[in-house]
PDB file of C-alpha atoms in Angstrom:
ATOM      1  CA  MET A1220      52.633 -28.425 266.047  1.00  0.00           C
ATOM      2  CA  THR A1221      52.210 -31.593 264.049  1.00  0.00           C
ATOM      3  CA  GLN A1222      53.299 -31.684 260.460  1.00  0.00           C
ATOM      4  CA  ALA A1223      50.913 -33.099 257.895  1.00  0.00           C
ATOM      5  CA  ALA A1224      52.262 -36.023 255.875  1.00  0.00           C
ATOM      6  CA  SER A1225      53.187 -34.973 252.364  1.00  0.00           C
ATOM      7  CA  GLN A1226      50.762 -36.263 249.793  1.00  0.00           C
ATOM      8  CA  VAL A1227      50.741 -36.899 246.089  1.00  0.00           C
ATOM      9  CA  GLY A1228      47.878 -37.751 243.793  1.00  0.00           C
ATOM     10  CA  CYS A1229      47.402 -41.081 242.070  1.00  0.00           C
ATOM     11  CA  ALA A1230      48.019 -40.437 238.367  1.00  0.00           C
ATOM     12  CA  THR A1231      45.047 -42.654 237.478  1.00  0.00           C
ATOM     13  CA  CYS A1232      42.268 -41.862 239.968  1.00  0.00           C
ATOM     14  CA  GLU A1233      43.726 -38.676 241.523  1.00  0.00           C
ATOM     15  CA  ARG A1234      43.184 -40.009 245.042  1.00  0.00           C
ATOM     16  CA  ALA A1235      45.604 -38.489 247.576  1.00  0.00           C
ATOM     17  CA  ILE A1236      48.287 -40.972 248.657  1.00  0.00           C
ATOM     18  CA  GLU A1237      51.413 -40.595 250.788  1.00  0.00           C
ATOM     19  CA  SER A1238      53.712 -42.237 248.248  1.00  0.00           C
ATOM     20  CA  CYS A1239      53.683 -44.233 245.046  1.00  0.00           C
ATOM     21  CA  GLU A1240      52.686 -47.856 245.636  1.00  0.00           C
ATOM     22  CA  VAL A1241      55.344 -49.129 243.234  1.00  0.00           C
ATOM     23  CA  CYS A1242      58.466 -47.110 243.995  1.00  0.00           C
ATOM     24  CA  ASP A1243      57.576 -45.713 247.424  1.00  0.00           C
ATOM     25  CA  ARG A1244      58.601 -42.213 246.346  1.00  0.00           C
ATOM     26  CA  ALA A1245      56.539 -39.209 247.336  1.00  0.00           C
ATOM     27  CA  ASP A1246      57.748 -37.289 244.262  1.00  0.00           C
ATOM     28  CA  CYS A1247      56.991 -40.006 241.687  1.00  0.00           C
ATOM     29  CA  PRO A1248      55.643 -38.323 238.527  1.00  0.00           C
ATOM     30  CA  THR A1249      53.524 -41.386 237.709  1.00  0.00           C
ATOM     31  CA  ALA A1250      52.454 -42.234 241.259  1.00  0.00           C
ATOM     32  CA  VAL A1251      49.851 -44.951 241.503  1.00  0.00           C
ATOM     33  CA  CYS A1252      47.678 -46.031 244.417  1.00  0.00           C
ATOM     34  CA  TYR A1253      47.268 -49.627 245.585  1.00  0.00           C
ATOM     35  CA  ARG A1254      43.808 -50.002 244.084  1.00  0.00           C
ATOM     36  CA  CYS A1255      44.750 -48.723 240.644  1.00  0.00           C
ATOM     37  CA  LEU A1256      47.901 -50.844 240.631  1.00  0.00           C
ATOM     38  CA  ALA A1257      45.956 -53.986 241.522  1.00  0.00           C
ATOM     39  CA  VAL A1258      43.511 -53.260 238.723  1.00  0.00           C
ATOM     40  CA  ALA A1259      46.253 -52.419 236.213  1.00  0.00           C
ATOM     41  CA  LEU A1260      48.142 -55.634 236.910  1.00  0.00           C
ATOM     42  CA  ARG A1261      44.995 -57.702 237.307  1.00  0.00           C
ATOM     43  CA  GLN A1262      46.297 -59.104 240.546  1.00  0.00           C
ATOM     44  CA  ALA A1263      43.299 -58.373 242.770  1.00  0.00           C
ATOM     45  CA  THR A1264      41.708 -61.463 244.216  1.00  0.00           C
ATOM     46  CA  PRO A1265      37.917 -61.256 244.160  1.00  0.00           C
ATOM     47  CA  GLN A1266      36.138 -62.619 247.207  1.00  0.00           C
ATOM     48  CA  PRO A1267      34.250 -65.866 246.599  1.00  0.00           C
ATOM     49  CA  HIS A1268      30.483 -65.972 246.892  1.00  0.00           C
ATOM     50  CA  ASP A1269      29.168 -67.242 250.223  1.00  0.00           C
ATOM     51  CA  HIS A1270      27.447 -70.046 248.390  1.00  0.00           C
ATOM     52  CA  GLY A1271      30.515 -70.913 246.288  1.00  0.00           C
ATOM     53  CA  GLY A1272      30.257 -71.470 242.563  1.00  0.00           C
TER      54      GLY A1272
ATOM     55  CA  MET B 916      32.381 -88.111 232.899  1.00  0.00           C
ATOM     56  CA  GLY B 917      34.804 -90.418 234.610  1.00  0.00           C
ATOM     57  CA  PHE B 918      36.177 -88.036 237.218  1.00  0.00           C
ATOM     58  CA  THR B 919      36.737 -89.822 240.494  1.00  0.00           C
ATOM     59  CA  GLN B 920      38.340 -87.037 242.535  1.00  0.00           C
ATOM     60  CA  VAL B 921      36.731 -83.616 242.266  1.00  0.00           C
ATOM     61  CA  TYR B 922      37.541 -80.627 244.483  1.00  0.00           C
ATOM     62  CA  HIS B 923      35.922 -77.255 244.859  1.00  0.00           C
ATOM     63  CA  TYR B 924      38.596 -74.575 245.284  1.00  0.00           C
ATOM     64  CA  VAL B 925      36.501 -72.123 247.260  1.00  0.00           C
ATOM     65  CA  ALA B 926      38.823 -69.130 246.976  1.00  0.00           C
ATOM     66  CA  GLY B 927      38.400 -69.144 243.187  1.00  0.00           C
ATOM     67  CA  LYS B 928      40.488 -69.417 240.062  1.00  0.00           C
ATOM     68  CA  LEU B 929      42.334 -66.136 240.517  1.00  0.00           C
ATOM     69  CA  ASP B 930      43.471 -67.141 243.991  1.00  0.00           C
ATOM     70  CA  TRP B 931      44.664 -70.460 242.575  1.00  0.00           C
ATOM     71  CA  MET B 932      46.700 -68.566 240.003  1.00  0.00           C
ATOM     72  CA  ALA B 933      47.931 -66.107 242.644  1.00  0.00           C
ATOM     73  CA  ALA B 934      49.217 -69.047 244.660  1.00  0.00           C
ATOM     74  CA  GLY B 935      51.262 -70.167 241.661  1.00  0.00           C
ATOM     75  CA  GLY B 936      49.052 -73.140 240.788  1.00  0.00           C
ATOM     76  CA  PRO B 937      49.409 -74.629 237.279  1.00  0.00           C
ATOM     77  CA  ILE B 938      47.039 -73.271 234.645  1.00  0.00           C
ATOM     78  CA  GLU B 939      46.068 -74.220 231.118  1.00  0.00           C
ATOM     79  CA  GLY B 940      44.099 -72.753 228.243  1.00  0.00           C
ATOM     80  CA  THR B 941      44.283 -69.431 226.397  1.00  0.00           C
ATOM     81  CA  GLY B 942      47.112 -67.274 227.685  1.00  0.00           C
ATOM     82  CA  ALA B 943      48.601 -70.001 229.851  1.00  0.00           C
ATOM     83  CA  ALA B 944      51.801 -69.946 227.818  1.00  0.00           C
ATOM     84  CA  GLN B 945      52.561 -66.271 228.411  1.00  0.00           C
ATOM     85  CA  PRO B 946      55.371 -65.787 230.929  1.00  0.00           C
ATOM     86  CA  ARG B 947      54.237 -64.779 234.368  1.00  0.00           C
ATOM     87  CA  ALA B 948      56.003 -63.229 237.324  1.00  0.00           C
ATOM     88  CA  GLY B 949      56.109 -66.447 239.352  1.00  0.00           C
ATOM     89  CA  GLY B 950      57.889 -68.345 236.597  1.00  0.00           C
ATOM     90  CA  VAL B 951      60.526 -65.675 236.002  1.00  0.00           C
ATOM     91  CA  ALA B 952      61.196 -64.688 239.635  1.00  0.00           C
ATOM     92  CA  ARG B 953      64.358 -66.077 241.170  1.00  0.00           C
ATOM     93  CA  ALA B 954      63.474 -68.467 243.966  1.00  0.00           C
ATOM     94  CA  ASP B 955      67.092 -68.637 245.142  1.00  0.00           C
ATOM     95  CA  VAL B 956      67.130 -65.028 246.359  1.00  0.00           C
ATOM     96  CA  PRO B 957      68.891 -64.731 249.734  1.00  0.00           C
ATOM     97  CA  THR B 958      66.620 -64.325 252.734  1.00  0.00           C
ATOM     98  CA  CYS B 959      67.220 -63.207 256.296  1.00  0.00           C
ATOM     99  CA  GLY B 960      65.322 -62.745 259.542  1.00  0.00           C
ATOM    100  CA  LEU B 961      64.371 -59.627 261.472  1.00  0.00           C
ATOM    101  CA  ASP B 962      66.809 -60.273 264.336  1.00  0.00           C
ATOM    102  CA  GLU B 963      69.988 -60.658 262.276  1.00  0.00           C
ATOM    103  CA  ARG B 964      72.679 -57.985 261.991  1.00  0.00           C
ATOM    104  CA  LEU B 965      73.068 -56.134 258.719  1.00  0.00           C
ATOM    105  CA  GLY B 966      76.831 -56.696 258.507  1.00  0.00           C
ATOM    106  CA  GLU B 967      76.495 -60.496 258.617  1.00  0.00           C
ATOM    107  CA  VAL B 968      73.620 -60.495 256.151  1.00  0.00           C
ATOM    108  CA  ARG B 969      75.521 -58.223 253.768  1.00  0.00           C
ATOM    109  CA  GLU B 970      78.512 -60.600 253.743  1.00  0.00           C
ATOM    110  CA  ARG B 971      76.265 -63.555 253.036  1.00  0.00           C
ATOM    111  CA  VAL B 972      74.342 -61.752 250.301  1.00  0.00           C
ATOM    112  CA  LYS B 973      77.474 -60.488 248.539  1.00  0.00           C
ATOM    113  CA  ALA B 974      79.136 -63.894 248.767  1.00  0.00           C
ATOM    114  CA  ALA B 975      76.127 -65.347 246.970  1.00  0.00           C
ATOM    115  CA  GLY B 976      76.512 -62.743 244.202  1.00  0.00           C
ATOM    116  CA  TRP B 977      73.391 -60.751 245.063  1.00  0.00           C
ATOM    117  CA  ASP B 978      72.694 -57.127 245.870  1.00  0.00           C
ATOM    118  CA  ALA B 979      69.287 -57.711 247.410  1.00  0.00           C
ATOM    119  CA  CYS B 980      67.840 -59.790 250.226  1.00  0.00           C
ATOM    120  CA  VAL B 981      64.254 -60.491 251.263  1.00  0.00           C
ATOM    121  CA  VAL B 982      63.369 -60.327 254.962  1.00  0.00           C
ATOM    122  CA  VAL B 983      61.046 -63.179 255.919  1.00  0.00           C
ATOM    123  CA  ASN B 984      59.790 -65.019 258.980  1.00  0.00           C
ATOM    124  CA  GLN B 985      59.945 -68.781 259.514  1.00  0.00           C
ATOM    125  CA  GLU B 986      56.909 -69.314 257.275  1.00  0.00           C
ATOM    126  CA  ARG B 987      58.626 -67.282 254.521  1.00  0.00           C
ATOM    127  CA  VAL B 988      56.097 -64.479 254.859  1.00  0.00           C
ATOM    128  CA  VAL B 989      57.714 -61.294 253.522  1.00  0.00           C
ATOM    129  CA  PHE B 990      58.337 -58.553 256.086  1.00  0.00           C
ATOM    130  CA  GLY B 991      60.739 -56.319 254.222  1.00  0.00           C
ATOM    131  CA  LEU B 992      63.364 -55.906 251.563  1.00  0.00           C
ATOM    132  CA  LEU B 993      67.032 -54.961 251.536  1.00  0.00           C
ATOM    133  CA  ARG B 994      68.121 -53.464 248.242  1.00  0.00           C
ATOM    134  CA  ALA B 995      71.657 -52.186 247.582  1.00  0.00           C
ATOM    135  CA  LYS B 996      70.999 -48.923 249.423  1.00  0.00           C
ATOM    136  CA  GLU B 997      69.742 -50.646 252.576  1.00  0.00           C
ATOM    137  CA  LEU B 998      72.544 -53.225 252.459  1.00  0.00           C
ATOM    138  CA  ASP B 999      75.080 -50.414 252.606  1.00  0.00           C
ATOM    139  CA  GLY B1000      73.788 -49.226 255.977  1.00  0.00           C
ATOM    140  CA  ASP B1001      75.317 -49.536 259.450  1.00  0.00           C
ATOM    141  CA  PRO B1002      76.628 -53.126 259.801  1.00  0.00           C
ATOM    142  CA  ASP B1003      75.658 -53.225 263.485  1.00  0.00           C
ATOM    143  CA  SER B1004      72.035 -52.350 262.907  1.00  0.00           C
ATOM    144  CA  ARG B1005      69.367 -54.986 263.195  1.00  0.00           C
ATOM    145  CA  ILE B1006      67.616 -55.984 259.995  1.00  0.00           C
ATOM    146  CA  GLU B1007      64.327 -54.763 261.405  1.00  0.00           C
ATOM    147  CA  GLN B1008      65.764 -51.249 261.555  1.00  0.00           C
ATOM    148  CA  ALA B1009      67.674 -51.392 258.291  1.00  0.00           C
ATOM    149  CA  MET B1010      65.097 -52.913 255.982  1.00  0.00           C
ATOM    150  CA  ARG B1011      62.578 -51.261 253.721  1.00  0.00           C
ATOM    151  CA  PRO B1012      59.400 -52.432 255.504  1.00  0.00           C
ATOM    152  CA  GLY B1013      56.318 -53.683 253.705  1.00  0.00           C
ATOM    153  CA  PRO B1014      57.593 -53.521 250.134  1.00  0.00           C
ATOM    154  CA  SER B1015      55.141 -53.692 247.250  1.00  0.00           C
ATOM    155  CA  THR B1016      54.723 -57.307 246.262  1.00  0.00           C
ATOM    156  CA  TYR B1017      53.134 -58.872 243.217  1.00  0.00           C
ATOM    157  CA  ARG B1018      51.305 -62.127 242.644  1.00  0.00           C
ATOM    158  CA  PRO B1019      52.858 -64.965 240.602  1.00  0.00           C
ATOM    159  CA  HIS B1020      50.151 -64.870 237.935  1.00  0.00           C
ATOM    160  CA  VAL B1021      50.782 -61.269 236.871  1.00  0.00           C
ATOM    161  CA  PRO B1022      51.943 -61.260 233.223  1.00  0.00           C
ATOM    162  CA  VAL B1023      55.636 -60.446 233.267  1.00  0.00           C
ATOM    163  CA  ALA B1024      55.315 -57.978 230.379  1.00  0.00           C
ATOM    164  CA  GLU B1025      52.992 -55.769 232.417  1.00  0.00           C
ATOM    165  CA  LEU B1026      55.237 -55.949 235.440  1.00  0.00           C
ATOM    166  CA  ALA B1027      58.311 -55.138 233.340  1.00  0.00           C
ATOM    167  CA  HIS B1028      56.626 -51.914 232.207  1.00  0.00           C
ATOM    168  CA  THR B1029      55.787 -51.024 235.797  1.00  0.00           C
ATOM    169  CA  LEU B1030      59.320 -51.650 237.070  1.00  0.00           C
ATOM    170  CA  VAL B1031      60.823 -49.563 234.253  1.00  0.00           C
ATOM    171  CA  ASP B1032      58.327 -46.708 234.576  1.00  0.00           C
ATOM    172  CA  HIS B1033      59.032 -46.395 238.300  1.00  0.00           C
ATOM    173  CA  ASP B1034      62.752 -47.180 238.139  1.00  0.00           C
ATOM    174  CA  VAL B1035      62.468 -50.118 240.542  1.00  0.00           C
ATOM    175  CA  PRO B1036      65.271 -52.723 240.169  1.00  0.00           C
ATOM    176  CA  ASN B1037      63.440 -55.707 241.660  1.00  0.00           C
ATOM    177  CA  SER B1038      60.289 -56.709 243.469  1.00  0.00           C
ATOM    178  CA  PRO B1039      59.284 -59.666 245.625  1.00  0.00           C
ATOM    179  CA  ILE B1040      56.706 -62.054 244.219  1.00  0.00           C
ATOM    180  CA  THR B1041      54.475 -63.531 246.884  1.00  0.00           C
ATOM    181  CA  THR B1042      51.412 -65.702 247.141  1.00  0.00           C
ATOM    182  CA  SER B1043      48.189 -64.013 248.228  1.00  0.00           C
ATOM    183  CA  ASP B1044      48.950 -64.956 251.839  1.00  0.00           C
ATOM    184  CA  GLY B1045      52.301 -63.182 251.660  1.00  0.00           C
ATOM    185  CA  ARG B1046      54.716 -66.104 251.284  1.00  0.00           C
ATOM    186  CA  LEU B1047      57.792 -65.504 249.177  1.00  0.00           C
ATOM    187  CA  VAL B1048      57.897 -67.105 245.740  1.00  0.00           C
ATOM    188  CA  GLY B1049      61.013 -65.292 244.565  1.00  0.00           C
ATOM    189  CA  LEU B1050      62.516 -61.952 243.615  1.00  0.00           C
ATOM    190  CA  LEU B1051      61.704 -60.645 240.157  1.00  0.00           C
ATOM    191  CA  LEU B1052      64.649 -58.742 238.689  1.00  0.00           C
ATOM    192  CA  ARG B1053      63.809 -55.982 236.238  1.00  0.00           C
ATOM    193  CA  GLU B1054      66.280 -57.290 233.653  1.00  0.00           C
ATOM    194  CA  ASP B1055      64.792 -60.796 233.887  1.00  0.00           C
ATOM    195  CA  ALA B1056      61.306 -59.381 233.431  1.00  0.00           C
ATOM    196  CA  LEU B1057      62.379 -57.362 230.391  1.00  0.00           C
ATOM    197  CA  HIS B1058      64.204 -60.328 228.876  1.00  0.00           C
ATOM    198  CA  ALA B1059      61.243 -62.678 229.350  1.00  0.00           C
ATOM    199  CA  ALA B1060      58.803 -60.102 227.997  1.00  0.00           C
ATOM    200  CA  HIS B1061      61.001 -59.481 224.963  1.00  0.00           C
ATOM    201  CA  GLN B1062      61.356 -63.202 224.232  1.00  0.00           C
ATOM    202  CA  ALA B1063      57.616 -63.738 224.526  1.00  0.00           C
ATOM    203  CA  HIS B1064      56.985 -60.830 222.182  1.00  0.00           C
ATOM    204  CA  GLN B1065      59.430 -62.212 219.619  1.00  0.00           C
ATOM    205  CA  ALA B1066      57.873 -65.675 219.835  1.00  0.00           C
ATOM    206  CA  GLU B1067      54.440 -64.134 219.331  1.00  0.00           C
ATOM    207  CA  GLU B1068      55.563 -62.224 216.254  1.00  0.00           C
ATOM    208  CA  GLY B1069      57.250 -65.306 214.823  1.00  0.00           C
ATOM    209  CA  SER B1070      54.248 -67.577 215.264  1.00  0.00           C
ATOM    210  CA  PRO B1071      51.917 -68.054 212.276  1.00  0.00           C
TER     211      PRO B1071
END
């Protein structure tokens, strides 16, 4: 029998994640997913337009 | 307008900032992760033994080491807990793989909050293609954020 990976919910968007993106803990009370962290820290890199500009 | 050399940075302004490129204008003076991170953090490779790396790291006065390849792309991180592991183990087995990394342009005040909230002592700062810029220590981030806040309050 396989065991399902333990999951927590992102405190911002409630998406199920295996562990907090910041501290890597599965029991983090303020767990955050990669997407919400990137938005919160404004570190996401938007893709450039095909035509540039 | 007198410009003789003009380039089009296709990946965009944010990628330029994420690569640690110089910026100017509103907000340029606020401290950012890339400027506060310590570039002299010890590094090691995947094939080294933990015991040798630990000696080297401690001799340099550190309790953390970033695992990189020859291009300085970050593969993992050894914090105090990992450094205390079996000295005969290979770094690949001992390291914390794929640690969360942050871009150099992230305002250090925001990152300081994140590191405190999640009780994380340090985090690697990398360019958007994964190359190590330095290790941001939580106390450095807090200090820089506090200084910037004081300077802001003191300015007219």
